[in-house]
Coordinates of C-alpha atoms in Angstrom, one line a residue:
X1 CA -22.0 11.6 33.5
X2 CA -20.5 14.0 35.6
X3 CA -21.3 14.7 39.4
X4 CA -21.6 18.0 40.9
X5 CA -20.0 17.0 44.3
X6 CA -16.6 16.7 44.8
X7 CA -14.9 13.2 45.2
X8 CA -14.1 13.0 48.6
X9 CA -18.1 14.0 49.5
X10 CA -19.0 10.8 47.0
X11 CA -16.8 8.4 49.6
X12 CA -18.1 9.9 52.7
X13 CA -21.7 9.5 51.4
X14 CA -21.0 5.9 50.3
X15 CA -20.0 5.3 53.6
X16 CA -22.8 6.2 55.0
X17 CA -25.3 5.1 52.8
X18 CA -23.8 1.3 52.2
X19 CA -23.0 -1.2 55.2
X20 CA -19.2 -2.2 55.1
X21 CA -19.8 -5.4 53.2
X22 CA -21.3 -3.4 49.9
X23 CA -19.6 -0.7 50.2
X24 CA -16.7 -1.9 47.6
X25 CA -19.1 -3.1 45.8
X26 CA -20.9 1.0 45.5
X27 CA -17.2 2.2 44.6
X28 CA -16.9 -0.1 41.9
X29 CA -20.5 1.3 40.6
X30 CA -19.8 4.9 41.0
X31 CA -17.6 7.4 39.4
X32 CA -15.1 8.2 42.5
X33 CA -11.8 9.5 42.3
X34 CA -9.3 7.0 41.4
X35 CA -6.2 5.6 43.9
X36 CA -3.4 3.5 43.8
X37 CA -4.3 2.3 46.8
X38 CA -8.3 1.3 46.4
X39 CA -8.0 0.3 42.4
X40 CA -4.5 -0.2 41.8
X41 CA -4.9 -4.0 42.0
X42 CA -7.5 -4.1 40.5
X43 CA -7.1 -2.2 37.5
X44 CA -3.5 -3.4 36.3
X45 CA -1.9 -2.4 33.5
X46 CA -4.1 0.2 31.8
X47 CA -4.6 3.5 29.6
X48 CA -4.1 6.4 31.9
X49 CA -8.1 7.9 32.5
X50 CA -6.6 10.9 30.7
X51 CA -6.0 8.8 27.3
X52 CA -9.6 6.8 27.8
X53 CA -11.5 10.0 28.5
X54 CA -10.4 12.5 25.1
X55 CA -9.7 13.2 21.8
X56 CA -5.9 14.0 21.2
X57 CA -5.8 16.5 18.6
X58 CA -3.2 16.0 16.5
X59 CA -1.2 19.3 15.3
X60 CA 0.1 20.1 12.4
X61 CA -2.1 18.2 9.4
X62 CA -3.7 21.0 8.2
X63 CA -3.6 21.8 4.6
X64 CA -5.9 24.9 4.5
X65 CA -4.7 27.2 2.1
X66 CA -4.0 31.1 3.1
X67 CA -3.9 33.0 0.8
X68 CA -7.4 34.2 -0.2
X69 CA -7.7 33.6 -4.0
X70 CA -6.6 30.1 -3.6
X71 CA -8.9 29.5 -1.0
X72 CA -11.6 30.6 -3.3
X73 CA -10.0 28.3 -6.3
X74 CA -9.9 25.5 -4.0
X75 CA -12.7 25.7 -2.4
X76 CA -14.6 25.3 -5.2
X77 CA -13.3 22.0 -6.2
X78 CA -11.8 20.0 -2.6
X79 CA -13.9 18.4 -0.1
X80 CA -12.9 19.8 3.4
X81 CA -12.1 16.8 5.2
X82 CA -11.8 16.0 9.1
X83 CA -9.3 13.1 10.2
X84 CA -10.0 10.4 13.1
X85 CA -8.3 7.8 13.6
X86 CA -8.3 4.6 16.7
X87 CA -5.2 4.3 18.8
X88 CA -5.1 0.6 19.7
X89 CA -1.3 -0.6 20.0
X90 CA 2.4 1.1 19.1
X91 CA 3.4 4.3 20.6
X92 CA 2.1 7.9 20.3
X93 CA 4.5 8.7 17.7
X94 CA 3.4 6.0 15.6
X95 CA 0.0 7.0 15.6
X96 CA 0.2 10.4 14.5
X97 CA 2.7 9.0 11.6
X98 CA -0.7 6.9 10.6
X99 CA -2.6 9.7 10.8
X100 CA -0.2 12.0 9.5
X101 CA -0.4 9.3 6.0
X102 CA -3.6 9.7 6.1
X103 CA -3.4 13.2 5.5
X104 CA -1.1 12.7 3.0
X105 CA -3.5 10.6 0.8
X106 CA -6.3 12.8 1.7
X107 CA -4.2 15.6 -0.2
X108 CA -3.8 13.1 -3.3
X109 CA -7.3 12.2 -3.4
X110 CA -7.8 16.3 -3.7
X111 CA -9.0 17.3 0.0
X112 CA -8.0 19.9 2.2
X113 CA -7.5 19.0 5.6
X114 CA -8.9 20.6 8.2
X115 CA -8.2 18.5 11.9
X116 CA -7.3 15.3 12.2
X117 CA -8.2 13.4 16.3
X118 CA -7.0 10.2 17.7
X119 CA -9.2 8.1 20.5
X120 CA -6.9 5.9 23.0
X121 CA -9.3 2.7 22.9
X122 CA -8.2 -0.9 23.5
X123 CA -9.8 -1.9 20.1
X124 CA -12.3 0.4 17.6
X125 CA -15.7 0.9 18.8
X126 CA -18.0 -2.3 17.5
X127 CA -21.1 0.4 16.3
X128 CA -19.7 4.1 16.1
X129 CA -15.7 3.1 15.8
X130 CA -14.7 6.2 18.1
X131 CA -18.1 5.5 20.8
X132 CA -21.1 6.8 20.9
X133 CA -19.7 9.9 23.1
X134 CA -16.3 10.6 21.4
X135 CA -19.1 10.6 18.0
X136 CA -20.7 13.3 19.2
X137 CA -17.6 15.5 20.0
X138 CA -16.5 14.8 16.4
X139 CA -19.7 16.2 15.3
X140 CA -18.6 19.7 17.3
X141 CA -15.1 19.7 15.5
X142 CA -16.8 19.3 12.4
X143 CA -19.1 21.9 13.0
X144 CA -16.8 24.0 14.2
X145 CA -14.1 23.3 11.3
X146 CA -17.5 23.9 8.8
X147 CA -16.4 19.7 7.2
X148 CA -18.2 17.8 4.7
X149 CA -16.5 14.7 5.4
X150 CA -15.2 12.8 7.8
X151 CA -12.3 10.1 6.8
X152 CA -11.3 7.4 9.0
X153 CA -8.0 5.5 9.2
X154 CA -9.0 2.3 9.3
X155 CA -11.3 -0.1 7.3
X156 CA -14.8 0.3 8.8
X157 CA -17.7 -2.2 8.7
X158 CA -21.0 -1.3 6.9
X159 CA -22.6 -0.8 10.2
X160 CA -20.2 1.4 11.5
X161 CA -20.4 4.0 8.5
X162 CA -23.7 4.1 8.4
X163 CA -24.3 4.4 12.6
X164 CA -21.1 7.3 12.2
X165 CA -22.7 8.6 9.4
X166 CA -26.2 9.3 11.5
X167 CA -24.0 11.3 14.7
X168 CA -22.1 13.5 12.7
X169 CA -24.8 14.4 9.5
X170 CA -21.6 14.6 6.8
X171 CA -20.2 12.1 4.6
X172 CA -18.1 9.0 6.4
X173 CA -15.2 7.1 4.3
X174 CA -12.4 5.3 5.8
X175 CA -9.2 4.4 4.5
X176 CA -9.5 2.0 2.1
X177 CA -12.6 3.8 0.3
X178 CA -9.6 6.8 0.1
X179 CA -7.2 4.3 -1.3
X180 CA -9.3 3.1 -3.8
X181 CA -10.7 7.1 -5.2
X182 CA -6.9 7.7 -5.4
X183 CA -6.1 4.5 -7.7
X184 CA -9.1 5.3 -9.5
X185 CA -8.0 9.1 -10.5
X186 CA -4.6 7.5 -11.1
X187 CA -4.9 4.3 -13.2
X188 CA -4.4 5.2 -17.3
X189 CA -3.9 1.7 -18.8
X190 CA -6.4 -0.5 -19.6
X191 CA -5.3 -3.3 -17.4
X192 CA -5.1 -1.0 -14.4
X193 CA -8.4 0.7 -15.0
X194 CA -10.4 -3.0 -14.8
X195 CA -8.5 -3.6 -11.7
X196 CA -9.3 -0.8 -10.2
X197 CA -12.7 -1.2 -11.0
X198 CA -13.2 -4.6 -10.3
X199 CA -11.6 -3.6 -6.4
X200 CA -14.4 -0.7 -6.0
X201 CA -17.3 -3.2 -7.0
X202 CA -16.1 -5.7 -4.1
X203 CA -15.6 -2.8 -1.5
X204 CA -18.9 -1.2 -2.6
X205 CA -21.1 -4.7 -2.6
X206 CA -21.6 -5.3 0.8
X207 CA -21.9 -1.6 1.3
X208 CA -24.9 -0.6 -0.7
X209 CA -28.0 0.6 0.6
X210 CA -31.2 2.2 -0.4
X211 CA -33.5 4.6 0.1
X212 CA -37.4 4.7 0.1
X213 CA -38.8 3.4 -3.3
X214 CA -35.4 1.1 -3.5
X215 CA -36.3 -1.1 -1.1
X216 CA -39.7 -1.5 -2.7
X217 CA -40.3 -4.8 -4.8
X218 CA -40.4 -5.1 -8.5
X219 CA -43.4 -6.6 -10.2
X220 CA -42.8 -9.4 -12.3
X221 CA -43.2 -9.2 -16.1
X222 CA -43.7 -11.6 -18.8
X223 CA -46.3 -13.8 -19.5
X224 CA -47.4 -14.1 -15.4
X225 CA -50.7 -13.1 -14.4
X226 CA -52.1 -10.2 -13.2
X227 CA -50.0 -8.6 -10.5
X228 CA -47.4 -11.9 -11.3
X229 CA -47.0 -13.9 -8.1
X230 CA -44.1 -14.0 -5.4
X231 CA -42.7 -11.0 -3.8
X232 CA -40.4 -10.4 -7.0
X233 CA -36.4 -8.7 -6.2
X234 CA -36.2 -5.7 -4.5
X235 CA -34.3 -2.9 -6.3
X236 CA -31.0 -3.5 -3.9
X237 CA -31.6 -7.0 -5.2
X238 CA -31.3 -6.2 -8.8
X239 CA -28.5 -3.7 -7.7
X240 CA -26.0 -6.1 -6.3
X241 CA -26.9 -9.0 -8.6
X242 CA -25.5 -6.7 -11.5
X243 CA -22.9 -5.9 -9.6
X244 CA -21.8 -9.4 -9.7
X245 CA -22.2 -9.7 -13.3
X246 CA -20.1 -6.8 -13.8
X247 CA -17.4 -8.1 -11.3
X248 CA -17.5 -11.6 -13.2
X249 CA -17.1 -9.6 -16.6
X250 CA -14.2 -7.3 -15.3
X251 CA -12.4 -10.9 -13.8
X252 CA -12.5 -12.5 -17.2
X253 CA -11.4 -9.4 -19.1
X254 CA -8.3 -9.3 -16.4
X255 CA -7.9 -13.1 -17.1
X256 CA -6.9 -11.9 -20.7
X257 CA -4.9 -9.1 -20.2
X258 CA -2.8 -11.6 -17.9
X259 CA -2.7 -13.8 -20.7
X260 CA -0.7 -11.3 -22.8
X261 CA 1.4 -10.3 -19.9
X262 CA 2.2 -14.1 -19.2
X263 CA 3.2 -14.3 -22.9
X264 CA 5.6 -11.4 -22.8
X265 CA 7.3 -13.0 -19.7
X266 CA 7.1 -16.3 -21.5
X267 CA 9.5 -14.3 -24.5
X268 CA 11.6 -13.0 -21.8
X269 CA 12.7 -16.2 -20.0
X270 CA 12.8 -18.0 -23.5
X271 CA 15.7 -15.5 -24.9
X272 CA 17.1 -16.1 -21.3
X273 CA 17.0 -12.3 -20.2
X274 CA 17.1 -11.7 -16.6
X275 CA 14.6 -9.4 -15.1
X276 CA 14.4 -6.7 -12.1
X277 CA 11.4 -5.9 -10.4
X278 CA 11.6 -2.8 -8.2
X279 CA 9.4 -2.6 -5.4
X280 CA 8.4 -0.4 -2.3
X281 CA 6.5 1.8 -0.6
X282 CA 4.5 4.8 -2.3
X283 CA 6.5 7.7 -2.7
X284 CA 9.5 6.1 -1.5
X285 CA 11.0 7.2 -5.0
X286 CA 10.6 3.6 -7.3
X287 CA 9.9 5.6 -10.7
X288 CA 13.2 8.2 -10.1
X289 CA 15.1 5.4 -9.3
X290 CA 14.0 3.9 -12.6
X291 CA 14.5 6.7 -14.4
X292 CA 18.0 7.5 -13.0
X293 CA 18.9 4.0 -14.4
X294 CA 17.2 3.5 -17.3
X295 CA 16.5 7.0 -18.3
X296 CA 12.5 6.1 -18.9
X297 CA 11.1 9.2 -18.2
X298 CA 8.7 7.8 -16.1
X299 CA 6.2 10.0 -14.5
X300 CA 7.9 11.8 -11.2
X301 CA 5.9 13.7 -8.8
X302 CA 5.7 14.1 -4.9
X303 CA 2.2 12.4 -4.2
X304 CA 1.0 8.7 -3.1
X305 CA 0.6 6.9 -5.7
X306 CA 1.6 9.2 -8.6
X307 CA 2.5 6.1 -10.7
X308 CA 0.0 2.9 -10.9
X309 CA 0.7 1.2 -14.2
X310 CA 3.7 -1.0 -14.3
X311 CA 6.9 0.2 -17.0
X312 CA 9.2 -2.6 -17.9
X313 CA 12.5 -1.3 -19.4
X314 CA 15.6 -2.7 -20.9
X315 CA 18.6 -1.5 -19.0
X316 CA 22.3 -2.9 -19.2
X317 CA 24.8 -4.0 -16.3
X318 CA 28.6 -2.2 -16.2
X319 CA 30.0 -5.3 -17.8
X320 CA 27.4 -5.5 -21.0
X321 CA 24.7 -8.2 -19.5
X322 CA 21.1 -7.0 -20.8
X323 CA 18.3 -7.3 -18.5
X324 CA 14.6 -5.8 -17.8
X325 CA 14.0 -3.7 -14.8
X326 CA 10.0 -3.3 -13.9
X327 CA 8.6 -0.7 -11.6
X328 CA 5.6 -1.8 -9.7
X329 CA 2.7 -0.3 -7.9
X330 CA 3.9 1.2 -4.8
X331 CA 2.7 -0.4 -0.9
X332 CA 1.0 1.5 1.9
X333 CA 0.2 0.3 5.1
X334 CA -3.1 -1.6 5.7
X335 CA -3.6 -2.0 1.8
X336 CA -6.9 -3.2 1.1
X337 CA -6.7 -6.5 0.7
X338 CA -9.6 -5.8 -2.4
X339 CA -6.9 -4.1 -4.4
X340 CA -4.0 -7.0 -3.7
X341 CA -6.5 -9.4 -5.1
X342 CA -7.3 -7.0 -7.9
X343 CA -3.4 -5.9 -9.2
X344 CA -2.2 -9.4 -8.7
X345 CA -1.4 -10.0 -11.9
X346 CA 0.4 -6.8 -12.5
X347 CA 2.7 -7.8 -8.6
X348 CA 3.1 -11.1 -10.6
X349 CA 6.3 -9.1 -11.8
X350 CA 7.9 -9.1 -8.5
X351 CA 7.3 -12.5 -8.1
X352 CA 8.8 -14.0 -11.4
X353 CA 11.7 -11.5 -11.2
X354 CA 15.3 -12.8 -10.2
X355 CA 15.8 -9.9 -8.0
X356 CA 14.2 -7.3 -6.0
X357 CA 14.8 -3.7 -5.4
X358 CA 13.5 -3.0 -2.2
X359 CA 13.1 0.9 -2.4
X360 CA 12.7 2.8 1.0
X361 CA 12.7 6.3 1.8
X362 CA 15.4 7.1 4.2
X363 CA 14.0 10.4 5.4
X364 CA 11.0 8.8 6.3
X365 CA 9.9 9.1 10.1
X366 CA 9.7 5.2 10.2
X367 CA 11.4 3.4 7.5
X368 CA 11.2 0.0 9.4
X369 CA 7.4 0.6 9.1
X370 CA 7.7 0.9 5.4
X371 CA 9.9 -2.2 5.2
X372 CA 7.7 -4.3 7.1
X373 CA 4.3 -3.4 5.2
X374 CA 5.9 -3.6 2.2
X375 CA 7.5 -7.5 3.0
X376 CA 3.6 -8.5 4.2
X377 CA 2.7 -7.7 0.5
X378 CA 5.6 -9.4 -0.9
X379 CA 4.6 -12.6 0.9
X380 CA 0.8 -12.3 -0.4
X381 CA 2.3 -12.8 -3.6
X382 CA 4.6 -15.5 -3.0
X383 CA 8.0 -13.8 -3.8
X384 CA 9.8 -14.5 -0.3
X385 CA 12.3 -16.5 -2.4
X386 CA 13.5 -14.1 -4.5
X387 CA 16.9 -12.3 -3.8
X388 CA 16.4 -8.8 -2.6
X389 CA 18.5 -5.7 -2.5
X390 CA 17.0 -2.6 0.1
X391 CA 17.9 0.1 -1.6
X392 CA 18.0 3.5 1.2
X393 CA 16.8 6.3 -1.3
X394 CA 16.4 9.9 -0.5
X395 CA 20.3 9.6 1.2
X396 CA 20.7 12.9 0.7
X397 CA 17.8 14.1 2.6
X398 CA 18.2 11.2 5.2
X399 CA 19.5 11.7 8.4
X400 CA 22.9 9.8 8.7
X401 CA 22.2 8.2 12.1
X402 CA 18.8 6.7 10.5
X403 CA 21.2 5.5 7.1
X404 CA 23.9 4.3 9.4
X405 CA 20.8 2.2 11.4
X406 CA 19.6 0.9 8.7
X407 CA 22.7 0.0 6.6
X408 CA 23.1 -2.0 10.1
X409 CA 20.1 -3.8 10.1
X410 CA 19.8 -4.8 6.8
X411 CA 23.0 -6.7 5.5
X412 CA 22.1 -6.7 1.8
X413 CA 21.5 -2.5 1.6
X414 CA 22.6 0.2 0.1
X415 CA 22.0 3.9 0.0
X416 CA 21.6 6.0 -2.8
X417 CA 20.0 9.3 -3.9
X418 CA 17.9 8.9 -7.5
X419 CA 17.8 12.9 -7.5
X420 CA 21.6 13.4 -7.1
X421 CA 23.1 10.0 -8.5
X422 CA 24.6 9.1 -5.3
X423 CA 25.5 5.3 -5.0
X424 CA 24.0 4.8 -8.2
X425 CA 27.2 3.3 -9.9
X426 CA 27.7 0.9 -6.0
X427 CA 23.9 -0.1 -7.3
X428 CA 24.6 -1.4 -11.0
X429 CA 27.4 -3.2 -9.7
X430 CA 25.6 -5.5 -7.0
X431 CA 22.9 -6.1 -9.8
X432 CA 25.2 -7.3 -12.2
X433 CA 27.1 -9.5 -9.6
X434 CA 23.4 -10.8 -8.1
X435 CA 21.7 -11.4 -11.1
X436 CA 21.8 -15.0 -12.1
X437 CA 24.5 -16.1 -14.2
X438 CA 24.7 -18.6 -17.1
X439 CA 25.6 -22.1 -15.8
X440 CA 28.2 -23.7 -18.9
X441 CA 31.6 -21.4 -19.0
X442 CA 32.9 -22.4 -22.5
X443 CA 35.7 -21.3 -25.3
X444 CA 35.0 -21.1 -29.1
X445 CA 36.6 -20.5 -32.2
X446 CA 32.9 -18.9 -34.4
X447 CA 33.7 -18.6 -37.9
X448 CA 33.4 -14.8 -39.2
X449 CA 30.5 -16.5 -41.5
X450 CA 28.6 -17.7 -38.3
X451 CA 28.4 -13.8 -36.8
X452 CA 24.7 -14.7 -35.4
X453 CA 26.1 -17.2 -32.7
X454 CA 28.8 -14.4 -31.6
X455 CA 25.9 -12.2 -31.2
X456 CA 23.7 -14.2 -29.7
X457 CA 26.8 -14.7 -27.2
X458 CA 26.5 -11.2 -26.6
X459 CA 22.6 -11.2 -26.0
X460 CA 22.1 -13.9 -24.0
X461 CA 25.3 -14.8 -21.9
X462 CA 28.3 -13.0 -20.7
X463 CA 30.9 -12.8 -22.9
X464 CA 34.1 -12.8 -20.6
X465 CA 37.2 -12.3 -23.4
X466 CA 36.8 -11.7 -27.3
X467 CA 39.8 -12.2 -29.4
X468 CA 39.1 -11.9 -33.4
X469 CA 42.1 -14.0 -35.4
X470 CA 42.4 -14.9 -39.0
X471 CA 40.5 -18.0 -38.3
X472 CA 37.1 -16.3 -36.8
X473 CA 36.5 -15.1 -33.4
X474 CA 37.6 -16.0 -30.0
X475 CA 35.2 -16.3 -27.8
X476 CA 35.5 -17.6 -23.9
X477 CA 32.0 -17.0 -22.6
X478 CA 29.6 -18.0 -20.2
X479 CA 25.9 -19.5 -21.3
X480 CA 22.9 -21.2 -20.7
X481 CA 23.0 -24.6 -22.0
X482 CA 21.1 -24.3 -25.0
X483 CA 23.2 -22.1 -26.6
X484 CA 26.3 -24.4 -25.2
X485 CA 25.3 -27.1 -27.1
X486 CA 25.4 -24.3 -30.5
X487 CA 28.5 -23.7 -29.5
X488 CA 29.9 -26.9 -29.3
X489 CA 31.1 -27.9 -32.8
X490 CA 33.5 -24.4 -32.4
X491 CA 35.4 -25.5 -30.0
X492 CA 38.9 -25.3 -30.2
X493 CA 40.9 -29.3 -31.1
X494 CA 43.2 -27.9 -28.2
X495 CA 41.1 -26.9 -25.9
X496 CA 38.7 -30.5 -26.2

């Protein structure tokens, strides 16, 4: 509340008012001017008033179209969103790179942003996330901006949506609800559309709520008499106990879809072909790099989360060694942990792989940021033991001080550009020296009449020199020990 006297008046009325013993105890209660020398014990190390007291608008995010005909296109179709988000720990600069994400997925979910404000709080409010106060303020801006939803960056409780919900009279969703619309508009397979689903049902279960009649009790049916005794369910009841069914449904139809997946993995390691699994952060540029080296034609645009469904593809290495290379859904920071559970099947890939692309986008504000989000998911999934490569993409676009940092920092890197071809040939060489090599180095003399072992020589181990005589072909190759012990009756009386 603010005081119409001046500060200085405040202190000479306290004196007055309070003996000398209480009167510390009257500045502690009253809103005085602060000073270094009354409070600055006392207070330590803390926000600046300035920080505690406003919203910092952040400039820059908006997305509002211009030109009048697109306007009135748009309009007709995006939700007109306002941005808020809690700044608790980092710097300045990394919250307005949060909030400046947030945006971004705002955009792919098909919103047009219209302000986006960041509170300075020691952690989100408990009831409103921004306070009570700050609320209201957010209800001006979206008056002002003429909003139908507000979108928070953060995950927030039940309570807090619905307490948010009643200060500013628009629609409330938070980050992960935003994650989950855009997987959802996103996902075309089978497999990814269940898991999708299944990660909405356990966001939206603790969530629902009702409404006049569906909080009102059902009457029992059957054979029961009269009105049927007990107070029955009540229709939020019935709600979320079909929403577990469904959940338990979607969970064993995911079961078997992993089944098949298992079994094509199952082929894989069987015909000893090593596999790739390329992983990173959304839009850091996974499914150019994979078409740059396979030529997939994967699905390439400039949005979060353009691709959801994994592609597995059979690519070569310079020196003829076959192997698979899988793209995977791409990482944000503070995935919901709802859609980790959900697409763990489909990160399996990353962790039964024998290598790792690490994909990061070098003309990213915060790379590191990336890096580290994307290693927290890597370790949900148990795949800290496999050999990883960070591959820089976007070199091109990068600033060299930022490549030159993080070629630095990270010993096993490289940087590449999947739009120009940059470093891409550097790439396919530290695959095929990194990828895991046959154990049992042998030399064979294979009859022409035995040309299926000379092939299989080919497919499933590295065939180092290849000499055909009039006696069959010379083979000195290197194998897993299965197909040594195939080999064995061809070699050479000299060379046993």
């Amino acid at each position: 509340m603010t005081s119409s006297s001046s500060p200085s008046q405040d202190t000479k009325r306290l004196a007055h008012a309070y003996p000398e013993g209480l009167r510390a105890d009257a500045l502690m209660e009253e809103d005085v001017a602060w000073s270094y020398e009354i409070d600055g014990e006392r207070d330590g190390d803390q926000f600046d008033r300035s920080e505690r007291a406003a919203l910092r608008r952040v400039v820059g995010l908006s997305t509002e179209l211009e030109d009048v005909t697109e306007v009135e296109y748009r309009q007709l179709r995006l939700e007109r969103v306002v941005l808020v988000g809690v700044w608790t720990t980092g710097t300045a600069q990394d919250a307005d790179n949060s909030l400046a994400e947030l945006a971004a997925l705002a955009e792919t979910a098909g919103a047009v942003v219209l302000d986006g404000v960041i509170q300075r709080r020691d952690k989100p409010d408990a009831a409103t996330y921004i306070g009570s106060g700050k609320a209201q303020e957010l209800r001006d801006i979206v008056l002002e901006t003429g909003a139908d939803t507000v979108i928070c960056d953060g995950e927030l409780s039940p309570g807090q949506l619905i307490q948010l919900e009643d200060v500013v009279k628009v629609k409330v969703i938070d980050r992960t609800a935003l994650i989950l619309d855009i997987f959802a508009q996103h996902a075309k397979s089978r497999e990814g559309k269940a898991q999708v689903a299944l990660a909405q049902m356990q966001y939206m279960l603790p969530r629902l709520r009702g409404w006049g009649q569906s909080l009102s009790r059902q009457m029992g049916g059957g054979r029961g008499g009269l009105a049927t005794r007990g107070p029955g369910e009540t229709k939020i009841e019935t709600d979320r106990r079909r929403i577990r069914e469904k959940m338990a449904k979607m969970r064993r139809e995911i079961a078997e879809m992993k089944t098949g997946r298992e079994i094509k993995r199952q082929e894989r390691r069987r015909n000893k072909v090593p596999s790739v699994a390329i992983a990173g952060y959304t839009n850091a540029g996974k499914s150019s790099l994979l078409n740059r080296l396979t030529g997939a034609g994967v699905l390439v645009e400039n949005a979060l989360f353009a691709t959801l469904d994994p592609t597995v593809r059979r690519a070569e290495t310079p020196s003829g060694r076959l192997y698979t290379l899988a793209d995977t859904v791409g990482f944000v920071r503070h995935l919901p942990h709802h859609l980790v559970e959900a697409f763990r099947s489909t990160m399996e890939e990353v962790g039964d792989s024998d290598l790792i692309l690490h994909v990061v986008d070098g003309s990213h504000p915060d790379p590191e940021e990336q890096l580290a989000a994307v290693r927290e998911v890597i370790r949900d999934v148990g795949a800290t033991d496999v050999p990883e490569i960070v591959v820089i993409n976007k070199a091109d676009a990068a600033d060299p001080l930022v490549l030159q940092r993080l070629l630095r920092v990270e010993k096993r890197s490289i940087a590449v550009s999947a739009r120009t071809g940059q470093g891409i040939d550097e790439l396919l060489a530290l695959i095929d020296n990194d990828l895991p090599r046959p154990s049992v180095e042998i030399e064979v003399l294979v009859p022409y009449t035995h040309g299926k072992l000379v092939a299989r020589a080919h497919t499933e181990g590295e065939v180092l020199s290849e000499e055909h005589t009039a006696e069959g072909t010379l083979l000195k190759v290197r194998v897993h020990e299965e197909l040594a012990a195939d080999l064995a009756p061809y070699v050479p009386v000299s060379a046993a």
